[in-house]
Short mmCIF file of C-alpha atoms and ligand atoms in Angstrom, two decimals:
data_model
loop_
_atom_site.label_atom_id
_atom_site.label_comp_id
_atom_site.label_asym_id
_atom_site.label_seq_id
_atom_site.Cartn_x
_atom_site.Cartn_y
_atom_site.Cartn_z
CA MET A 134 113.86 91.54 104.78
CA LYS A 135 110.41 91.94 103.28
CA PRO A 136 107.29 91.87 105.46
CA VAL A 137 104.64 89.21 104.98
CA GLY A 138 100.89 89.81 105.16
CA ALA A 139 99.11 89.56 108.51
CA ILE A 140 97.87 86.08 109.44
CA PRO A 141 94.07 86.13 109.49
CA LYS A 142 92.24 85.78 112.80
CA GLY A 143 91.08 82.35 113.93
CA TYR A 144 94.33 80.39 113.73
CA ASP A 145 96.25 79.31 116.80
CA ALA A 146 98.89 76.84 117.93
CA ILE A 147 98.76 73.39 119.52
CA ASP A 148 102.08 72.04 120.81
CA GLY A 149 103.77 74.91 119.00
CA GLU A 150 102.30 73.89 115.62
CA LEU A 151 99.72 75.72 113.53
CA ALA A 152 96.23 74.40 114.26
CA ILE A 153 93.26 74.62 111.90
CA GLY A 154 89.81 73.77 113.23
CA GLY A 155 91.41 72.59 116.48
CA ARG A 156 93.76 70.14 114.75
CA LYS A 157 97.50 70.27 114.25
CA ALA A 158 98.88 70.82 110.75
CA SER A 159 100.93 67.61 110.92
CA ASP A 160 97.80 65.58 111.79
CA LEU A 161 95.85 67.22 108.99
CA VAL A 162 98.39 66.41 106.29
CA ALA A 163 98.67 62.88 107.71
CA GLU A 164 94.93 62.51 107.23
CA ALA A 165 95.08 64.05 103.75
CA GLY A 166 97.77 61.48 102.98
CA ARG A 167 100.05 63.97 101.24
CA THR A 168 101.33 67.46 100.84
CA PRO A 169 100.53 69.92 99.43
CA SER A 170 97.09 70.18 100.95
CA PHE A 171 94.46 72.86 101.17
CA VAL A 172 92.66 72.82 104.51
CA TYR A 173 89.41 74.79 104.88
CA SER A 174 87.75 75.47 108.21
CA ARG A 175 84.01 74.99 108.76
CA ASP A 176 84.16 77.25 111.82
CA LEU A 177 85.76 80.09 109.89
CA LEU A 178 83.29 79.76 106.99
CA SER A 179 80.34 79.77 109.40
CA GLY A 180 81.86 82.59 111.43
CA ARG A 181 82.20 84.73 108.33
CA ILE A 182 78.56 84.27 107.40
CA ALA A 183 77.53 85.06 110.98
CA HIS A 184 79.62 88.25 110.82
CA LEU A 185 77.85 89.24 107.60
CA ARG A 186 74.40 88.50 109.05
CA ASN A 187 75.32 90.55 112.06
CA HIS A 188 76.05 93.69 110.07
CA ILE A 189 74.23 93.49 106.74
CA PRO A 190 70.54 94.41 107.02
CA ASP A 191 68.17 91.38 107.00
CA ARG A 192 66.49 92.90 103.95
CA ILE A 193 69.59 92.03 101.89
CA GLY A 194 70.33 88.40 101.07
CA ILE A 195 73.82 86.91 100.97
CA ASN A 196 74.79 84.82 97.94
CA TYR A 197 77.91 82.72 97.61
CA ALA A 198 79.83 83.01 94.32
CA ILE A 199 80.90 79.42 93.79
CA LYS A 200 83.88 80.22 91.58
CA ALA A 201 85.82 81.42 94.65
CA ASN A 202 85.90 77.87 96.03
CA PRO A 203 83.90 75.17 94.27
CA LEU A 204 84.89 72.27 96.54
CA ALA A 205 81.67 70.28 96.99
CA GLU A 206 82.11 70.03 100.78
CA VAL A 207 82.55 73.80 101.03
CA VAL A 208 79.45 74.52 98.94
CA GLU A 209 77.50 71.91 100.92
CA HIS A 210 78.60 73.50 104.19
CA LEU A 211 77.47 76.93 102.99
CA GLU A 212 74.15 75.68 101.59
CA PRO A 213 72.08 76.19 104.77
CA LEU A 214 73.93 79.39 105.66
CA VAL A 215 73.50 81.55 102.55
CA ASP A 216 70.47 82.63 100.56
CA GLY A 217 71.62 81.98 97.03
CA PHE A 218 74.42 80.77 94.82
CA ASP A 219 76.03 82.53 91.88
CA ILE A 220 77.46 80.25 89.23
CA ALA A 221 79.35 80.98 86.03
CA SER A 222 79.41 77.70 84.08
CA ALA A 223 77.43 74.54 83.37
CA GLY A 224 79.96 72.69 85.52
CA GLU A 225 79.04 74.84 88.51
CA LEU A 226 75.36 74.31 87.67
CA ARG A 227 75.90 70.54 87.79
CA LEU A 228 77.65 70.94 91.14
CA THR A 229 74.62 72.71 92.63
CA GLN A 230 72.37 70.02 91.15
CA SER A 231 74.46 67.19 92.55
CA LEU A 232 74.18 68.79 95.99
CA GLY A 233 70.41 69.10 95.66
CA ILE A 234 70.41 72.90 95.85
CA ASP A 235 67.05 74.39 94.85
CA PRO A 236 67.56 75.90 91.34
CA ALA A 237 65.36 78.83 92.37
CA ARG A 238 68.31 79.90 94.54
CA VAL A 239 70.83 79.70 91.69
CA SER A 240 71.74 82.44 89.20
CA PHE A 241 74.07 81.94 86.28
CA ALA A 242 76.25 84.87 85.15
CA GLY A 243 79.33 85.01 82.95
CA PRO A 244 80.04 85.92 79.32
CA GLY A 245 80.02 83.40 76.50
CA LYS A 246 77.35 80.99 77.72
CA ARG A 247 76.97 78.26 75.12
CA ASP A 248 73.58 77.04 73.92
CA GLU A 249 74.01 73.79 75.89
CA GLU A 250 74.63 75.83 79.03
CA LEU A 251 71.57 78.02 78.46
CA GLU A 252 69.52 74.91 77.82
CA ALA A 253 70.75 73.19 80.99
CA ALA A 254 70.00 76.27 83.10
CA ILE A 255 66.52 76.76 81.59
CA ALA A 256 65.69 73.08 82.01
CA ALA A 257 66.88 73.18 85.63
CA GLY A 258 65.00 76.39 86.43
CA ALA A 259 68.03 78.48 87.36
CA THR A 260 68.02 82.21 86.63
CA LEU A 261 70.12 83.35 83.69
CA ASN A 262 71.87 86.68 84.13
CA CYS A 263 72.17 87.56 80.45
CA GLU A 264 75.37 89.30 79.43
CA SER A 265 74.33 90.59 75.99
CA GLU A 266 71.40 91.11 73.65
CA GLY A 267 72.51 88.09 71.66
CA GLU A 268 72.56 85.88 74.71
CA ALA A 269 69.14 87.13 75.84
CA ASN A 270 67.67 86.33 72.42
CA ARG A 271 69.25 82.88 72.37
CA THR A 272 67.81 82.27 75.84
CA LEU A 273 64.31 83.26 74.70
CA ALA A 274 64.57 81.03 71.61
CA ILE A 275 65.83 78.03 73.57
CA GLY A 276 63.05 78.53 76.13
CA GLN A 277 60.48 78.38 73.30
CA ARG A 278 62.05 75.30 71.79
CA LEU A 279 62.02 73.55 75.19
CA GLY A 280 58.52 74.77 75.97
CA LYS A 281 59.80 76.08 79.26
CA THR A 282 59.63 79.66 80.57
CA PRO A 283 63.16 80.92 81.17
CA ARG A 284 63.93 82.87 84.30
CA MET A 285 65.87 85.88 83.08
CA ALA A 286 67.77 88.74 84.62
CA LEU A 287 69.96 91.23 82.80
CA ARG A 288 73.47 91.99 83.84
CA VAL A 289 74.10 95.70 83.50
CA ASN A 290 77.45 97.17 82.55
CA PRO A 291 77.25 100.36 84.58
CA ASP A 292 79.00 103.62 83.76
CA PHE A 293 80.81 103.55 87.09
CA GLU A 294 83.29 101.20 88.69
CA LEU A 295 84.23 99.98 92.13
CA LYS A 296 87.14 102.27 92.93
CA GLY A 297 90.30 100.69 94.26
CA SER A 298 89.14 97.18 93.42
CA GLY A 299 91.68 94.57 92.37
CA MET A 300 89.62 93.65 89.30
CA LYS A 301 87.29 96.15 87.73
CA MET A 302 84.24 94.64 86.13
CA GLY A 303 82.15 97.66 85.26
CA GLY A 304 82.61 101.09 83.69
CA GLY A 305 83.62 101.60 80.06
CA ALA A 306 83.90 98.87 77.44
CA LYS A 307 83.57 95.43 79.02
CA PRO A 308 82.79 91.87 77.94
CA PHE A 309 80.45 91.72 80.95
CA GLY A 310 76.87 92.89 81.00
CA ILE A 311 74.81 95.09 78.72
CA ASP A 312 75.56 98.80 78.52
CA ALA A 313 73.07 100.49 80.84
CA GLU A 314 71.32 102.52 78.12
CA HIS A 315 70.36 99.37 76.19
CA VAL A 316 68.90 97.55 79.18
CA PRO A 317 65.35 99.00 79.39
CA ALA A 318 64.36 98.12 75.80
CA LEU A 319 65.71 94.59 76.14
CA ALA A 320 63.99 94.13 79.52
CA ARG A 321 60.65 95.20 77.99
CA GLN A 322 61.17 92.69 75.17
CA ILE A 323 61.89 89.89 77.68
CA VAL A 324 58.73 90.67 79.62
CA GLU A 325 56.65 90.91 76.42
CA GLU A 326 57.93 87.57 75.18
CA GLY A 327 56.71 85.94 78.38
CA ALA A 328 59.95 85.09 80.17
CA GLU A 329 59.95 85.29 83.95
CA TRP A 330 61.52 88.68 84.70
CA ARG A 331 64.14 88.26 87.43
CA GLY A 332 65.52 91.77 87.44
CA LEU A 333 69.01 93.18 87.30
CA HIS A 334 72.53 92.18 88.18
CA ILE A 335 75.16 94.87 88.66
CA PHE A 336 78.64 93.72 89.62
CA THR A 337 81.26 96.44 89.66
CA GLY A 338 84.48 94.85 90.86
CA SER A 339 86.31 92.57 93.20
CA GLN A 340 88.78 92.72 96.13
CA ALA A 341 88.02 96.23 97.40
CA LEU A 342 89.31 97.17 100.86
CA SER A 343 87.81 100.66 101.08
CA GLU A 344 84.46 100.90 102.87
CA GLU A 345 83.92 104.27 101.22
CA ALA A 346 84.43 102.88 97.71
CA ILE A 347 82.06 99.99 98.39
CA ILE A 348 79.39 102.31 99.84
CA ASP A 349 79.78 104.61 96.82
CA ALA A 350 79.37 101.72 94.41
CA GLN A 351 76.32 100.42 96.29
CA THR A 352 74.73 103.87 96.26
CA ASN A 353 75.32 104.09 92.52
CA VAL A 354 73.99 100.56 91.95
CA LEU A 355 70.71 101.35 93.74
CA LYS A 356 70.35 104.62 91.87
CA LEU A 357 70.99 103.02 88.49
CA ALA A 358 68.65 100.11 89.22
CA ALA A 359 65.85 102.50 90.16
CA GLN A 360 66.43 104.57 87.02
CA ILE A 361 66.42 101.53 84.75
CA SER A 362 63.25 100.19 86.40
CA ASP A 363 61.50 103.48 85.90
CA ASP A 364 62.48 103.32 82.21
CA ILE A 365 61.27 99.73 81.92
CA GLY A 366 58.00 100.64 83.63
CA GLU A 367 57.97 97.31 85.49
CA ARG A 368 58.39 96.69 89.19
CA LEU A 369 61.90 95.34 89.80
CA THR A 370 61.58 91.80 91.10
CA LYS A 371 65.18 91.32 92.07
CA LEU A 372 68.46 93.20 92.23
CA ASN A 373 71.79 91.48 92.65
CA MET A 374 73.87 94.38 93.93
CA GLY A 375 77.25 92.73 93.39
CA GLY A 376 79.83 92.59 96.16
CA GLY A 377 83.53 93.10 95.78
CA PHE A 378 84.32 92.87 99.50
CA GLY A 379 88.06 92.24 99.76
CA ILE A 380 90.28 90.57 102.31
CA PRO A 381 93.71 91.71 103.53
CA TYR A 382 96.48 89.79 101.77
CA PHE A 383 99.48 92.05 101.96
CA PRO A 384 101.43 93.97 104.60
CA GLY A 385 99.55 97.17 105.37
CA ASP A 386 96.16 95.91 104.09
CA GLU A 387 93.41 96.59 106.63
CA PRO A 388 90.33 94.36 106.92
CA LEU A 389 87.01 95.91 105.93
CA GLU A 390 84.91 97.33 108.72
CA LEU A 391 81.67 95.61 107.88
CA LYS A 392 79.78 97.65 110.45
CA VAL A 393 80.39 100.81 108.42
CA ILE A 394 79.13 99.20 105.22
CA GLY A 395 76.15 97.67 107.02
CA GLU A 396 75.11 100.98 108.55
CA ALA A 397 75.24 102.71 105.18
CA LEU A 398 73.18 99.92 103.64
CA ALA A 399 70.64 100.12 106.47
CA GLU A 400 70.17 103.82 105.72
CA GLN A 401 69.73 103.10 102.03
CA VAL A 402 67.21 100.29 102.45
CA ALA A 403 65.21 102.41 104.92
CA ASP A 404 64.72 104.95 102.16
CA LEU A 405 64.51 103.04 98.89
CA PRO A 406 63.12 104.69 95.77
CA ASP A 407 59.59 103.53 94.82
CA ALA A 408 60.84 101.27 92.05
CA LEU A 409 62.82 99.22 94.57
CA LYS A 410 60.38 99.15 97.48
CA ASP A 411 59.46 95.44 97.02
CA THR A 412 62.62 94.36 95.26
CA GLU A 413 64.45 91.29 96.52
CA LEU A 414 68.01 92.48 97.19
CA CYS A 415 71.18 90.45 97.52
CA LEU A 416 74.95 90.73 97.67
CA GLU A 417 77.17 88.15 95.99
CA LEU A 418 80.42 87.35 97.72
CA GLY A 419 83.08 84.75 97.08
CA ARG A 420 86.49 85.71 98.36
CA TYR A 421 85.14 87.47 101.45
CA ILE A 422 83.34 84.29 102.54
CA ALA A 423 85.96 81.67 101.72
CA GLY A 424 89.34 83.38 101.38
CA GLU A 425 90.50 83.59 104.97
CA ALA A 426 88.99 80.20 105.87
CA GLY A 427 91.64 78.28 103.92
CA VAL A 428 95.32 77.45 104.39
CA TYR A 429 97.70 75.86 101.90
CA LEU A 430 100.16 73.48 103.55
CA CYS A 431 103.29 72.32 101.77
CA ARG A 432 106.48 70.64 102.94
CA VAL A 433 110.10 71.75 102.81
CA VAL A 434 111.94 69.24 100.60
CA ASP A 435 115.26 71.06 100.34
CA ARG A 436 117.16 73.78 102.10
CA LYS A 437 120.00 75.44 100.25
CA VAL A 438 122.13 78.55 100.20
CA SER A 439 122.93 80.37 96.97
CA HIS A 440 125.15 83.47 97.01
CA GLY A 441 124.39 83.91 100.69
CA VAL A 442 120.61 83.64 100.24
CA THR A 443 118.83 80.79 102.04
CA TYR A 444 116.12 78.99 100.09
CA LEU A 445 113.45 76.75 101.54
CA VAL A 446 112.33 74.69 98.56
CA THR A 447 108.86 73.22 99.10
CA ASP A 448 106.73 70.64 97.33
CA GLY A 449 104.11 73.36 96.75
CA GLY A 450 104.03 76.24 94.33
CA LEU A 451 102.24 78.38 91.81
CA HIS A 452 100.51 75.37 90.26
CA HIS A 453 98.24 75.50 93.33
CA GLN A 454 98.75 79.06 94.52
CA LEU A 455 99.09 81.24 91.46
CA ALA A 456 97.90 84.34 93.32
CA ALA A 457 100.32 83.92 96.24
CA SER A 458 103.18 83.58 93.74
CA GLY A 459 102.27 87.04 92.43
CA ASN A 460 101.24 85.91 88.96
CA PHE A 461 97.46 86.42 89.11
CA GLY A 462 96.55 90.05 88.54
CA THR A 463 99.31 91.75 90.52
CA VAL A 464 101.92 94.15 89.20
CA VAL A 465 104.44 94.21 92.05
CA ARG A 466 105.00 90.95 93.90
CA ARG A 467 104.27 91.22 97.62
CA ASN A 468 104.24 88.50 100.26
CA TYR A 469 101.04 86.77 101.26
CA PRO A 470 100.75 85.79 104.91
CA VAL A 471 103.05 82.78 105.28
CA ALA A 472 104.38 80.89 108.29
CA ILE A 473 106.41 77.86 109.23
CA ALA A 474 103.45 75.73 110.33
CA SER A 475 105.65 73.22 112.18
CA HIS A 476 107.09 75.97 114.41
CA PHE A 477 104.15 78.36 114.50
CA SER A 478 104.87 79.60 118.04
CA ALA A 479 108.62 80.01 117.57
CA GLU A 480 110.28 83.40 117.23
CA PRO A 481 111.61 84.44 113.79
CA ALA A 482 115.25 83.44 113.49
CA GLU A 483 116.29 83.89 109.86
CA VAL A 484 115.47 85.55 106.57
CA VAL A 485 114.66 83.08 103.78
CA ASN A 486 113.15 82.84 100.34
CA ILE A 487 110.39 80.24 100.23
CA VAL A 488 109.89 78.83 96.76
CA GLY A 489 107.90 76.10 95.05
CA CYS A 490 109.10 73.04 93.18
CA LEU A 491 108.38 74.25 89.65
CA CYS A 492 111.31 74.83 87.35
CA THR A 493 110.56 78.52 86.75
CA PRO A 494 111.71 81.69 88.53
CA LEU A 495 108.04 82.71 88.84
CA ASP A 496 107.46 80.07 91.50
CA ARG A 497 107.89 82.11 94.68
CA LEU A 498 105.83 81.78 97.84
CA ALA A 499 107.68 84.34 100.01
CA ASP A 500 110.62 86.66 99.37
CA LYS A 501 113.05 87.57 102.16
CA ALA A 502 110.64 86.47 104.86
CA HIS A 503 111.70 86.63 108.52
CA VAL A 504 110.62 83.25 109.90
CA PRO A 505 111.52 80.67 112.57
CA ALA A 506 114.30 78.26 111.61
CA ALA A 507 112.96 75.52 109.35
CA ASP A 508 114.45 72.42 107.83
CA VAL A 509 113.64 69.63 105.43
CA GLY A 510 110.38 67.95 106.50
CA ASP A 511 108.86 71.03 108.13
CA LEU A 512 105.51 72.33 106.94
CA VAL A 513 104.98 75.78 105.43
CA ALA A 514 101.57 77.48 105.57
CA VAL A 515 100.28 80.03 103.08
CA PHE A 516 97.17 81.77 104.42
CA CYS A 517 94.26 83.42 102.58
CA ALA A 518 94.17 80.29 100.44
CA GLY A 519 90.45 79.57 100.69
CA ALA A 520 89.46 81.45 97.53
CA TYR A 521 90.95 81.37 94.01
CA GLY A 522 93.61 78.87 95.11
CA ALA A 523 93.13 75.26 94.09
CA SER A 524 90.63 76.01 91.32
CA ALA A 525 92.29 79.14 89.93
CA SER A 526 95.83 77.80 89.53
CA PRO A 527 97.39 75.82 86.67
CA ALA A 528 97.49 72.41 88.44
CA ALA A 529 98.53 70.60 85.26
CA PHE A 530 101.63 72.77 84.76
CA LEU A 531 104.75 70.61 85.11
CA GLY A 532 102.83 67.47 85.99
CA HIS A 533 103.02 67.53 89.78
CA GLY A 534 99.25 67.12 89.93
CA PRO A 535 96.61 68.78 92.08
CA ALA A 536 96.84 69.39 95.83
CA ALA A 537 94.65 67.52 98.31
CA GLU A 538 91.70 69.50 99.67
CA MET A 539 89.84 68.97 102.91
CA LEU A 540 87.21 70.68 105.03
CA VAL A 541 87.67 70.34 108.78
C1 LIG B 182 83.93 86.60 90.51
C2 LIG B 182 82.59 87.12 90.71
C3 LIG B 182 82.07 87.23 92.01
C4 LIG B 182 82.88 86.93 93.23
O1 LIG B 182 83.86 87.87 93.45
P1 LIG B 182 84.67 87.89 94.82
O2 LIG B 182 85.70 88.91 94.65
O3 LIG B 182 85.23 86.52 95.02
O4 LIG B 182 83.70 88.20 95.92
C5 LIG B 182 80.78 87.66 92.14
N1 LIG B 182 80.03 87.96 91.06
C6 LIG B 182 80.48 87.88 89.81
C7 LIG B 182 79.62 88.21 88.69
C8 LIG B 182 81.78 87.45 89.59
O5 LIG B 182 82.25 87.38 88.34
#
């Protein structure tokens, strides 16, 4: 037997079945018209923002990083709840435009922005977080050609990282951001050339579950931002402090205690260095906002025994849930939180392997999981599916097509 991750809070049972947003799993997939289906909960999304507002000082804005879950209904639901949106492609820019989101609330990060993308962002009035000297110079030139003042921030590649994070995005050689020592000269050039100076962006990593590591990184971010601003000799208009707040996926993972992070931030903002006294501050979070608010539902299509091992073969798989299969940035495969949604209240009765329908041994949803008895037709739930699920999995692989997605 291998343990599975803990099921996030906010899910309960109706008539013994898993319920999401007060509705039974079987009703939800009936409404979706098919399995597999991603179901996202409005209540859990709103609750997560409320939790953040409760603990993070008012002085610090909360941005949503759209790449975590770009479903239009999800972004639309978050629109009145968050302060800003972080995007990383022209496609995500178009999404914010189609939803009528004020471009002044949108900042565009990410390496390798093409000229068309820079042009679209400048024309729209979104802020460009430039990732290199070359990109900053292309932005300035395109702004001149369009006769429009670009809003520009610089993404800094800091000399430190977010310790213990699942994906490190700062410290050492990186494709992201501009090495800290080159930032002041470039910032002065941007200001001199008449662009609107929108400050600094420092993102150090993702999926951290240590409050101490996050507080350390935030302390370092504020210190570095103040130092760079002093070097620039300009008041810092804005600082995107990054995020990296993780969620518990695996057995033994503990949720972050936001209160601890919030208290440390409150101390820091009460005593900001001069350079940051009037600076607009924000955090950018994707996974922490959306991850636990989503469930992936798939159906058992076959039940078989091979060499004494029972397999539940589902119509889902890594083409929708690459991370849960263990093939997205993990070294040792561990079980996500999974459950038999059709018998959510039942006691565990057997040890099974739950797999997907793709013809590859990589397609595993749970290994040796102790679950209630399940048969063909029953629904399986994979939790923590609200971020980097549907949009970060190879849906075209093997031609089964994408999963349905719904917000309830
Ligand atoms: C991916 C990314 C995020 C979101 O990260 P999460 O771990 O989902 O919170 C935020 N900012 C930048 C620059 C990113 O690349």
